Short mmCIF file of C-alpha atoms in Angstrom, two decimals:
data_model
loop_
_atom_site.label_atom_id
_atom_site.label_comp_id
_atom_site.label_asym_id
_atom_site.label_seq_id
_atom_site.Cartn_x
_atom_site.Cartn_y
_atom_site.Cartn_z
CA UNK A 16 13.76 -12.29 16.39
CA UNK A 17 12.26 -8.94 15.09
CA UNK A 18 10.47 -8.38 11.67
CA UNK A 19 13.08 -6.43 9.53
CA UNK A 20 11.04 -5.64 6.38
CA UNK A 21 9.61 -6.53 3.04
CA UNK A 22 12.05 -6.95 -0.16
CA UNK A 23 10.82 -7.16 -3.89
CA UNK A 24 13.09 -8.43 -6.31
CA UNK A 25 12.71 -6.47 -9.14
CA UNK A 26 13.68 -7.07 -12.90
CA UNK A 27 13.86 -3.05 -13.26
CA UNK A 28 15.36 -0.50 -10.98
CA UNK A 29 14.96 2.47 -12.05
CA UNK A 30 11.61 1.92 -13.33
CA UNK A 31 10.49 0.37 -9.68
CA UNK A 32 12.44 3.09 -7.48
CA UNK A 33 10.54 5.52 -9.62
CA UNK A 34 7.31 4.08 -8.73
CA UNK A 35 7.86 3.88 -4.98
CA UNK A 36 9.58 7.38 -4.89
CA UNK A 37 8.02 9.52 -7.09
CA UNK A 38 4.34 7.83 -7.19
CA UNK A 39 3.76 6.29 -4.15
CA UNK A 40 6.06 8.97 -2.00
CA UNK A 41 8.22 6.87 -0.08
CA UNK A 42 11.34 8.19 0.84
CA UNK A 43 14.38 6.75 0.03
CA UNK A 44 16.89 5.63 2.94
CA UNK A 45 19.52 3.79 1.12
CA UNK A 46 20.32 3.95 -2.54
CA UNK A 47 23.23 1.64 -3.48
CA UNK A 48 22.33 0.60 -6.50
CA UNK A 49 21.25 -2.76 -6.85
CA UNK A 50 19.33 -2.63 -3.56
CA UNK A 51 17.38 0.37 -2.25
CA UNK A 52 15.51 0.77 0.88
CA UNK A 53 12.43 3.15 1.74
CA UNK A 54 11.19 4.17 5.28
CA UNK A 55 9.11 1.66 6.94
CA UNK A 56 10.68 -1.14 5.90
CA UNK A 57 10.32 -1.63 2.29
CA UNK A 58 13.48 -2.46 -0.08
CA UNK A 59 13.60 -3.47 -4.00
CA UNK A 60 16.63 -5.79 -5.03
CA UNK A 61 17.16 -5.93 -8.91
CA UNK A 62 19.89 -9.06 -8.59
CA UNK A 63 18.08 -11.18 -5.76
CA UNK A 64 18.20 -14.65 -8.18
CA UNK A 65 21.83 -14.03 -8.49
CA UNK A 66 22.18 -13.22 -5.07
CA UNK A 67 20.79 -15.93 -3.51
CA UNK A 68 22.46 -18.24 -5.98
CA UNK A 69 19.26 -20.68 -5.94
CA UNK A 70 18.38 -20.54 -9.72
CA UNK A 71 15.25 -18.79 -8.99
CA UNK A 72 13.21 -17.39 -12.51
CA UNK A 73 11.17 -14.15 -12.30
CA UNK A 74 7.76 -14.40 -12.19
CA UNK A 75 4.91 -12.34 -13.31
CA UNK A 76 1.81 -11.19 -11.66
CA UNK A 77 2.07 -13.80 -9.15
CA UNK A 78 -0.80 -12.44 -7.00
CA UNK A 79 0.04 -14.28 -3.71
CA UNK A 80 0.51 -10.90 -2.02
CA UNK A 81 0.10 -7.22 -1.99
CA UNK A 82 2.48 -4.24 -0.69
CA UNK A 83 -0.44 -2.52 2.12
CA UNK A 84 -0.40 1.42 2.21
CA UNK A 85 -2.79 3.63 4.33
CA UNK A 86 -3.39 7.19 3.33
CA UNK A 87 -5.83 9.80 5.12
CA UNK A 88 -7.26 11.15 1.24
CA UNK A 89 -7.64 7.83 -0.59
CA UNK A 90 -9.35 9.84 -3.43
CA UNK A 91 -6.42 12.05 -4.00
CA UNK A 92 -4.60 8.95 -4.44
CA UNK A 93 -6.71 7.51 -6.61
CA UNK A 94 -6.89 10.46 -9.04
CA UNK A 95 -3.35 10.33 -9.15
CA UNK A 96 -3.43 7.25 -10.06
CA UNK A 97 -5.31 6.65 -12.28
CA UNK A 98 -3.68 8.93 -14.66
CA UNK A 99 -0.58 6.62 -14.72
CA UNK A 100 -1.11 4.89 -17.85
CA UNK A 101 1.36 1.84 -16.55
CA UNK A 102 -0.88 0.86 -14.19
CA UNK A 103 -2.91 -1.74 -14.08
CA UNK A 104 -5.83 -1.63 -11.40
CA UNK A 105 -7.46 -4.81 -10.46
CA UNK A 106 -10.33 -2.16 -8.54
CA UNK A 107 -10.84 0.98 -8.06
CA UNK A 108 -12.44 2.66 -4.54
CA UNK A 109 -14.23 0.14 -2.78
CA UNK A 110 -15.64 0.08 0.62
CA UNK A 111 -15.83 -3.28 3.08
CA UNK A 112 -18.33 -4.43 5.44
CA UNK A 113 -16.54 -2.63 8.60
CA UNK A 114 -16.31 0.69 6.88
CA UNK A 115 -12.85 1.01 5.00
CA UNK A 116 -12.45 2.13 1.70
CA UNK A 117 -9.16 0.17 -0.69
CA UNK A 118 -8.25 0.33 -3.84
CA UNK A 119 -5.78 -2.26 -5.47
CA UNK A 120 -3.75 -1.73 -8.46
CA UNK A 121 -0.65 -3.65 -10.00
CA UNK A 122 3.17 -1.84 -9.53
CA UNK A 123 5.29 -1.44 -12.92
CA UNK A 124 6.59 -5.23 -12.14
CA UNK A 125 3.12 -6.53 -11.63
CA UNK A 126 2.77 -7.02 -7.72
CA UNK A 127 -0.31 -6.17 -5.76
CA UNK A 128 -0.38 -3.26 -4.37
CA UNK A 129 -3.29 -1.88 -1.39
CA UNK A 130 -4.21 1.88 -0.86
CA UNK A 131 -6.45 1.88 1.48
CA UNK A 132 -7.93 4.80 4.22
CA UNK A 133 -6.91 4.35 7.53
CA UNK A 134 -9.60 3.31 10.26
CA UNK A 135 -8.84 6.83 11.61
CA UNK A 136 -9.92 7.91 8.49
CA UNK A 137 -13.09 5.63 7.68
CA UNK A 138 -14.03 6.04 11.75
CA UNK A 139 -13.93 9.94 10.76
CA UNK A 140 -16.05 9.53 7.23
CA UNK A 141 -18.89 7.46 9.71
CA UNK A 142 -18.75 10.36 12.15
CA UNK A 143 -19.46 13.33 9.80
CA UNK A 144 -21.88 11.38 7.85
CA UNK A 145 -23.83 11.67 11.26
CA UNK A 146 -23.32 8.20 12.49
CA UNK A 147 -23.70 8.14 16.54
CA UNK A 148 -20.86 6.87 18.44
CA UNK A 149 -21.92 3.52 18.97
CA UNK A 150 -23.23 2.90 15.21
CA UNK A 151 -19.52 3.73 13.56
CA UNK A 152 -17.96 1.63 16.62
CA UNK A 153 -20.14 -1.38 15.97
CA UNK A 154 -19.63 -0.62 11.81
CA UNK A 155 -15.70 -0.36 12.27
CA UNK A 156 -15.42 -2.48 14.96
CA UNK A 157 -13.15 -0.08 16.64
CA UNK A 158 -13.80 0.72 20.39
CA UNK A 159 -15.88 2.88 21.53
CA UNK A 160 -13.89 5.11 23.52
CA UNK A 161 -11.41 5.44 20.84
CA UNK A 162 -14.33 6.36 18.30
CA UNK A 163 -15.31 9.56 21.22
CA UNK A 164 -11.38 10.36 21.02
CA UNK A 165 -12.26 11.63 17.39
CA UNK A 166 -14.73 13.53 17.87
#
């Protein structure tokens, strides 16, 4: 069996497409309507309680998981952002222990969304704040060799 994708049912369509399209920049693959799909897997479904027949109710802010997107200028994205009045952030730019910065923030129907820099990207940061080879490998817990690759 192979992992197809992610789908979100979603109460509004045109609100959510608009969010994934326009603010997020994912491209649309598939538009039909009631279901549209994005590259890399992600699709929104506005009927999915009718469609699975199983007498399912929306739910709000459910927090039991988050959408994960990597981006090489997490502060761009986070001035963008944050100048959408809609949303919701539940943090802004935050770094973890092995070097990556996130930021999490609620989508128009309330689920969790993750920007966070790529460990390219935080292995880079580590590197031109004059960390040696060996200190951004052991912070990031990426290899070595890889960390040399990008210098």
């Amino acid at each position: 069996m192979k992992y197809g994708g992610t789908l979100i049912a979603v109460q509004n369509m045109e609100k959510s497409k608009y969010f994934y399209e326009t603010v997020m920049e994912q491209k649309v693959t598939m538009d039909l309507g009631a279901h549209v799909s994005f590259e890399g897997g992600l699709s929104l479904q506005s009927n999915y309680a009718e469609l699975v027949d199983a007498g399912l109710k929306p739910l709000s802010k459910e927090n039991n998981f988050q959408l994960y997107f990597e981006t090489n200028d997490l502060e761009k994205w986070y001035e963008k952002i944050k100048l959408i009045p809609e949303i919701e952030f539940l943090h802004g730019i935050r770094e973890y222990p092995w070097g990556q910065r996130v930021m999490r923030f609620y989508d128009f129907e309330q689920h969790i969304v993750e920007a966070a820099e790529s460990m390219e990207s935080a292995a880079k940061r580590c590197l031109a704040q004059g960390w040696s080879v060996e200190q951004t490998a052991k912070k990031t817990m990426l290899p070595a060799d890889y960390i040399r690759q990008l210098l």
